[in-house]
Short mmCIF file of C-alpha atoms and ligand atoms in Angstrom, two decimals:
data_model
loop_
_atom_site.label_atom_id
_atom_site.label_comp_id
_atom_site.label_asym_id
_atom_site.label_seq_id
_atom_site.Cartn_x
_atom_site.Cartn_y
_atom_site.Cartn_z
CA UNK N 299 -78.34 -40.33 -93.34
CA UNK N 300 -81.88 -40.39 -94.71
CA UNK N 301 -82.06 -41.12 -98.40
CA UNK N 302 -85.08 -41.02 -100.66
CA UNK N 303 -86.65 -44.44 -101.09
CA UNK N 304 -85.64 -46.34 -104.19
CA UNK N 305 -88.18 -46.00 -106.99
CA UNK N 306 -90.49 -48.98 -107.39
CA UNK N 307 -91.94 -50.01 -110.72
CA UNK N 308 -94.88 -52.21 -111.57
CA UNK N 309 -94.63 -54.80 -114.31
CA UNK N 310 -94.75 -53.04 -117.68
CA UNK N 311 -94.16 -49.55 -116.29
CA UNK N 312 -91.97 -47.42 -118.57
CA UNK N 313 -88.58 -46.89 -116.98
CA UNK N 314 -86.65 -43.62 -117.17
CA UNK N 315 -84.12 -43.62 -120.02
CA UNK N 316 -80.40 -43.64 -119.16
CA UNK N 317 -78.99 -40.18 -118.52
CA UNK N 318 -75.32 -39.26 -118.60
CA UNK N 319 -73.83 -39.09 -115.10
CA UNK N 320 -70.31 -37.84 -114.57
CA UNK N 321 -70.58 -38.97 -110.96
CA UNK N 322 -71.34 -42.56 -111.94
CA UNK N 323 -68.62 -42.43 -114.58
CA UNK N 324 -66.07 -41.31 -112.02
CA UNK N 325 -67.30 -43.94 -109.56
CA UNK N 326 -66.75 -46.68 -112.09
CA UNK N 327 -63.34 -45.28 -113.01
CA UNK N 328 -62.24 -45.39 -109.36
CA UNK N 329 -63.95 -48.62 -108.28
CA UNK N 330 -61.65 -50.83 -106.27
CA UNK N 331 -62.21 -53.85 -104.07
CA UNK N 332 -61.29 -53.74 -100.41
CA UNK N 333 -59.19 -56.37 -98.64
CA UNK N 334 -61.94 -58.25 -96.77
CA UNK N 335 -60.07 -58.25 -93.48
CA UNK N 336 -59.66 -54.46 -93.59
CA UNK N 337 -63.40 -53.83 -93.68
CA UNK N 338 -64.59 -52.30 -90.42
CA UNK N 339 -67.73 -50.60 -89.08
CA UNK N 340 -69.74 -48.69 -89.98
CA UNK N 341 -71.54 -51.03 -92.33
CA UNK N 342 -74.91 -50.64 -93.97
CA UNK N 343 -77.95 -50.19 -91.72
CA UNK N 344 -80.89 -52.57 -92.15
CA UNK N 345 -82.54 -50.07 -94.54
CA UNK N 346 -79.35 -49.61 -96.52
CA UNK N 347 -78.86 -53.36 -96.73
CA UNK N 348 -82.38 -53.66 -98.13
CA UNK N 349 -81.42 -51.11 -100.82
CA UNK N 350 -78.20 -52.99 -101.62
CA UNK N 351 -80.08 -56.29 -101.94
CA UNK N 352 -82.82 -54.67 -104.05
CA UNK N 353 -80.24 -53.21 -106.42
CA UNK N 354 -78.18 -56.39 -106.44
CA UNK N 355 -80.99 -58.66 -107.61
CA UNK N 356 -81.82 -56.19 -110.38
CA UNK N 357 -79.37 -58.01 -112.62
CA UNK N 358 -79.38 -59.42 -116.12
CA UNK N 359 -80.78 -62.94 -116.22
CA UNK N 360 -81.62 -64.88 -119.38
CA UNK N 361 -85.08 -66.36 -119.11
CA UNK N 362 -86.12 -64.54 -115.91
CA UNK N 363 -85.11 -67.62 -113.95
CA UNK N 364 -83.49 -65.74 -111.06
CA UNK N 365 -81.08 -68.69 -110.78
CA UNK N 366 -79.42 -67.64 -107.55
CA UNK N 367 -80.15 -67.07 -103.90
CA UNK N 368 -78.68 -64.70 -101.37
CA UNK N 369 -77.99 -65.40 -97.70
CA UNK N 370 -77.27 -62.48 -95.40
CA UNK N 371 -74.86 -63.99 -92.91
CA UNK N 372 -75.06 -62.30 -89.53
CA UNK N 373 -72.00 -62.03 -87.36
CA UNK N 374 -73.08 -64.83 -85.04
CA UNK N 375 -73.56 -67.23 -87.95
CA UNK N 376 -70.24 -66.23 -89.52
CA UNK N 377 -68.41 -66.85 -86.25
CA UNK N 378 -70.04 -70.28 -85.99
CA UNK N 379 -69.21 -71.08 -89.62
CA UNK N 380 -65.58 -70.04 -89.14
CA UNK N 381 -65.42 -72.38 -86.12
CA UNK N 382 -66.90 -75.28 -88.07
CA UNK N 383 -64.59 -74.66 -91.04
CA UNK N 384 -61.41 -74.47 -88.93
CA UNK N 385 -60.85 -78.27 -88.75
CA UNK N 386 -61.25 -78.45 -92.54
CA UNK N 387 -58.64 -75.72 -93.00
CA UNK N 388 -56.09 -78.13 -91.51
CA UNK N 389 -56.78 -80.54 -94.40
CA UNK N 390 -56.14 -77.98 -97.15
CA UNK N 391 -52.87 -78.00 -99.15
CA UNK N 392 -51.72 -74.86 -97.32
CA UNK N 393 -53.31 -75.28 -93.87
CA UNK N 394 -51.92 -72.09 -92.30
CA UNK N 395 -53.07 -69.94 -95.19
CA UNK N 396 -56.42 -71.73 -95.27
CA UNK N 397 -56.91 -71.01 -91.59
CA UNK N 398 -55.81 -67.39 -91.94
CA UNK N 399 -58.30 -66.61 -94.71
CA UNK N 400 -61.14 -67.70 -92.42
CA UNK N 401 -60.57 -64.31 -90.79
CA UNK N 402 -62.14 -62.77 -93.89
CA UNK N 403 -65.42 -64.43 -92.97
CA UNK N 404 -65.87 -62.58 -89.72
CA UNK N 405 -64.25 -59.18 -90.27
CA UNK N 406 -66.81 -57.15 -92.20
CA UNK N 407 -69.94 -55.62 -90.69
CA UNK N 408 -72.15 -57.16 -93.39
CA UNK N 409 -71.70 -60.29 -95.51
CA UNK N 410 -73.94 -61.57 -98.27
CA UNK N 411 -73.39 -65.08 -99.60
CA UNK N 412 -74.44 -65.31 -103.24
CA UNK N 413 -75.24 -68.87 -104.30
CA UNK N 414 -75.61 -69.75 -107.94
CA UNK N 415 -78.63 -72.06 -108.15
CA UNK N 416 -79.07 -72.91 -111.82
CA UNK N 417 -82.27 -74.52 -113.02
CA UNK N 418 -81.06 -77.93 -114.26
CA UNK N 419 -81.63 -79.11 -117.85
CA UNK N 420 -83.16 -75.78 -118.85
CA UNK N 421 -82.93 -74.40 -122.37
CA UNK N 422 -80.97 -71.47 -120.91
CA UNK N 423 -77.48 -72.98 -120.59
CA UNK N 424 -76.19 -73.44 -117.05
CA UNK N 425 -73.19 -71.26 -117.88
CA UNK N 426 -75.47 -68.31 -118.61
CA UNK N 427 -77.32 -68.87 -115.36
CA UNK N 428 -74.01 -68.86 -113.49
CA UNK N 429 -73.01 -65.64 -115.22
CA UNK N 430 -76.21 -64.10 -113.88
CA UNK N 431 -75.08 -64.95 -110.32
CA UNK N 432 -71.81 -63.17 -111.09
CA UNK N 433 -73.77 -60.15 -112.27
CA UNK N 434 -75.62 -60.12 -108.95
CA UNK N 435 -72.27 -60.09 -107.12
CA UNK N 436 -71.02 -57.17 -109.19
CA UNK N 437 -74.23 -55.21 -108.75
CA UNK N 438 -74.15 -55.78 -104.99
CA UNK N 439 -70.67 -54.27 -104.98
CA UNK N 440 -71.76 -51.28 -107.08
CA UNK N 441 -74.80 -50.79 -104.85
CA UNK N 442 -72.66 -50.91 -101.70
CA UNK N 443 -70.32 -48.32 -103.22
CA UNK N 444 -73.27 -46.12 -104.20
CA UNK N 445 -74.22 -46.03 -100.53
CA UNK N 446 -70.69 -45.07 -99.54
CA UNK N 447 -69.32 -48.44 -98.44
CA UNK N 448 -66.35 -50.49 -99.56
CA UNK N 449 -66.73 -54.13 -100.48
CA UNK N 450 -64.91 -57.33 -101.27
CA UNK N 451 -65.93 -60.29 -103.46
CA UNK N 452 -64.31 -63.42 -102.11
CA UNK N 453 -64.60 -67.13 -102.71
CA UNK N 454 -61.60 -68.87 -101.06
CA UNK N 455 -61.17 -72.62 -100.51
CA UNK N 456 -64.38 -73.09 -98.53
CA UNK N 457 -66.39 -72.18 -101.63
CA UNK N 458 -65.10 -75.35 -103.30
CA UNK N 459 -64.40 -77.90 -100.56
CA UNK N 460 -67.33 -80.39 -100.56
CA UNK N 461 -67.45 -80.66 -96.75
CA UNK N 462 -67.29 -76.88 -96.41
CA UNK N 463 -70.18 -76.54 -98.85
CA UNK N 464 -72.24 -78.83 -96.59
CA UNK N 465 -71.44 -76.58 -93.64
CA UNK N 466 -72.46 -73.54 -95.69
CA UNK N 467 -75.75 -75.26 -96.69
CA UNK N 468 -74.86 -75.05 -100.37
CA UNK N 469 -76.77 -77.87 -102.04
CA UNK N 470 -75.73 -80.23 -104.84
CA UNK N 471 -76.02 -78.43 -108.17
CA UNK N 472 -75.41 -75.06 -106.51
CA UNK N 473 -72.12 -73.12 -106.44
CA UNK N 474 -70.82 -70.29 -104.33
CA UNK N 475 -70.69 -67.24 -106.62
CA UNK N 476 -69.13 -65.20 -103.87
CA UNK N 477 -69.15 -63.79 -100.40
CA UNK N 478 -69.76 -60.06 -100.70
CA UNK N 479 -68.29 -58.42 -97.62
CA UNK N 480 -69.32 -54.81 -97.01
CA UNK N 481 -68.04 -52.17 -94.61
CA UNK N 482 -65.76 -49.19 -94.33
CA UNK N 483 -62.09 -48.88 -95.29
CA UNK N 484 -59.97 -46.59 -93.17
CA UNK N 485 -57.23 -46.22 -95.79
CA UNK N 486 -57.65 -45.44 -99.44
CA UNK N 487 -57.10 -48.54 -101.58
CA UNK N 488 -54.19 -48.50 -104.00
CA UNK N 489 -54.59 -48.98 -107.71
CA UNK N 490 -53.71 -52.45 -108.97
CA UNK N 491 -52.60 -53.56 -112.46
CA UNK N 492 -55.22 -53.03 -115.14
CA UNK N 493 -55.08 -54.50 -118.61
CA UNK N 494 -54.22 -52.40 -121.62
CA UNK N 495 -57.30 -52.13 -123.78
CA UNK N 496 -55.20 -53.00 -126.81
CA UNK N 497 -54.34 -56.38 -125.23
CA UNK N 498 -57.95 -57.27 -124.58
CA UNK N 499 -60.06 -55.53 -127.20
CA UNK N 500 -60.17 -56.07 -130.90
CA UNK N 501 -62.34 -54.18 -133.34
CA UNK N 502 -63.80 -55.80 -136.40
CA UNK N 503 -65.40 -53.77 -139.17
C1 LIG R 116 -65.53 -64.89 -108.63
C2 LIG R 116 -64.44 -64.14 -107.91
C3 LIG R 116 -63.86 -64.70 -106.79
C4 LIG R 116 -62.85 -64.04 -106.09
N1 LIG R 116 -62.29 -64.64 -104.99
C5 LIG R 116 -61.27 -64.03 -104.36
C6 LIG R 116 -60.64 -64.65 -103.25
O1 LIG R 116 -61.03 -65.73 -102.83
N2 LIG R 116 -59.62 -64.02 -102.67
C7 LIG R 116 -59.16 -62.80 -103.12
O2 LIG R 116 -58.23 -62.26 -102.56
N3 LIG R 116 -59.74 -62.19 -104.17
C8 LIG R 116 -60.78 -62.77 -104.80
N4 LIG R 116 -61.38 -62.16 -105.87
C9 LIG R 116 -60.84 -60.88 -106.37
C10 LIG R 116 -61.40 -59.64 -105.69
O3 LIG R 116 -62.79 -59.70 -105.53
C11 LIG R 116 -61.09 -58.38 -106.49
O4 LIG R 116 -61.82 -58.41 -107.69
C12 LIG R 116 -59.64 -58.26 -106.81
O5 LIG R 116 -58.94 -58.10 -105.64
C13 LIG R 116 -59.37 -57.13 -107.81
O6 LIG R 116 -59.67 -55.91 -107.34
P1 LIG R 116 -60.68 -54.86 -107.98
O7 LIG R 116 -62.08 -55.41 -107.74
O8 LIG R 116 -60.36 -53.65 -107.21
O9 LIG R 116 -60.44 -54.70 -109.43
C14 LIG R 116 -62.42 -62.78 -106.55
C15 LIG R 116 -63.03 -62.19 -107.67
C16 LIG R 116 -64.03 -62.87 -108.35
C17 LIG R 116 -64.65 -62.22 -109.55
#
């Protein structure tokens, strides 16, 4: 499907003000993650992926540091990574489960690894820089959904195991914010528990 190109803005250009969108409202009300292993083709085309990445990096970021980097992991690389991570799965507390979740790495048509890469000793606290990486993950998911795809935000054990991080080329000082897997779901996802607002929100005069 041919879509109009995303608008581009030069520095300082006035941006259109927000307008109410019932479609977006409904989208947000029905947003649901996909199980990564259930994601199948079709996935985004190269042009659609470019849109998803463009929208994803348009995320809040204190200090304009852009303290993250994105790696689009092709299928060949993901298969190689899964192979290299397999021996490490055996060393995890639940080796069978650790091995099984490696299947999530190779299932989806498209995978974007979001790495939080905070600028050290900056006046913007590292925590805020990490939050910005999380915002990129969320916006990638919203962008994928806007193009009609399902997605899954996964970390799993290999986002924390030091040897796995070496294999993933995640450097010291960096963290995996998430693997964003994107594709198509053949079955509608089911609603999961959601918090009651009253349990999570307080109002102060
Ligand atoms: C930082 C982060 C890491 C996550 N890692 C995993 C994971 O490793 N495995 C998993 O099953 N779900 C993981 N999730 C949860 C899913 O992405 C998803 O949010 C969850 O299944 C809830 O579904 P929903 O997005 O439809 O509300 C993670 C979520 C976040 C925010």
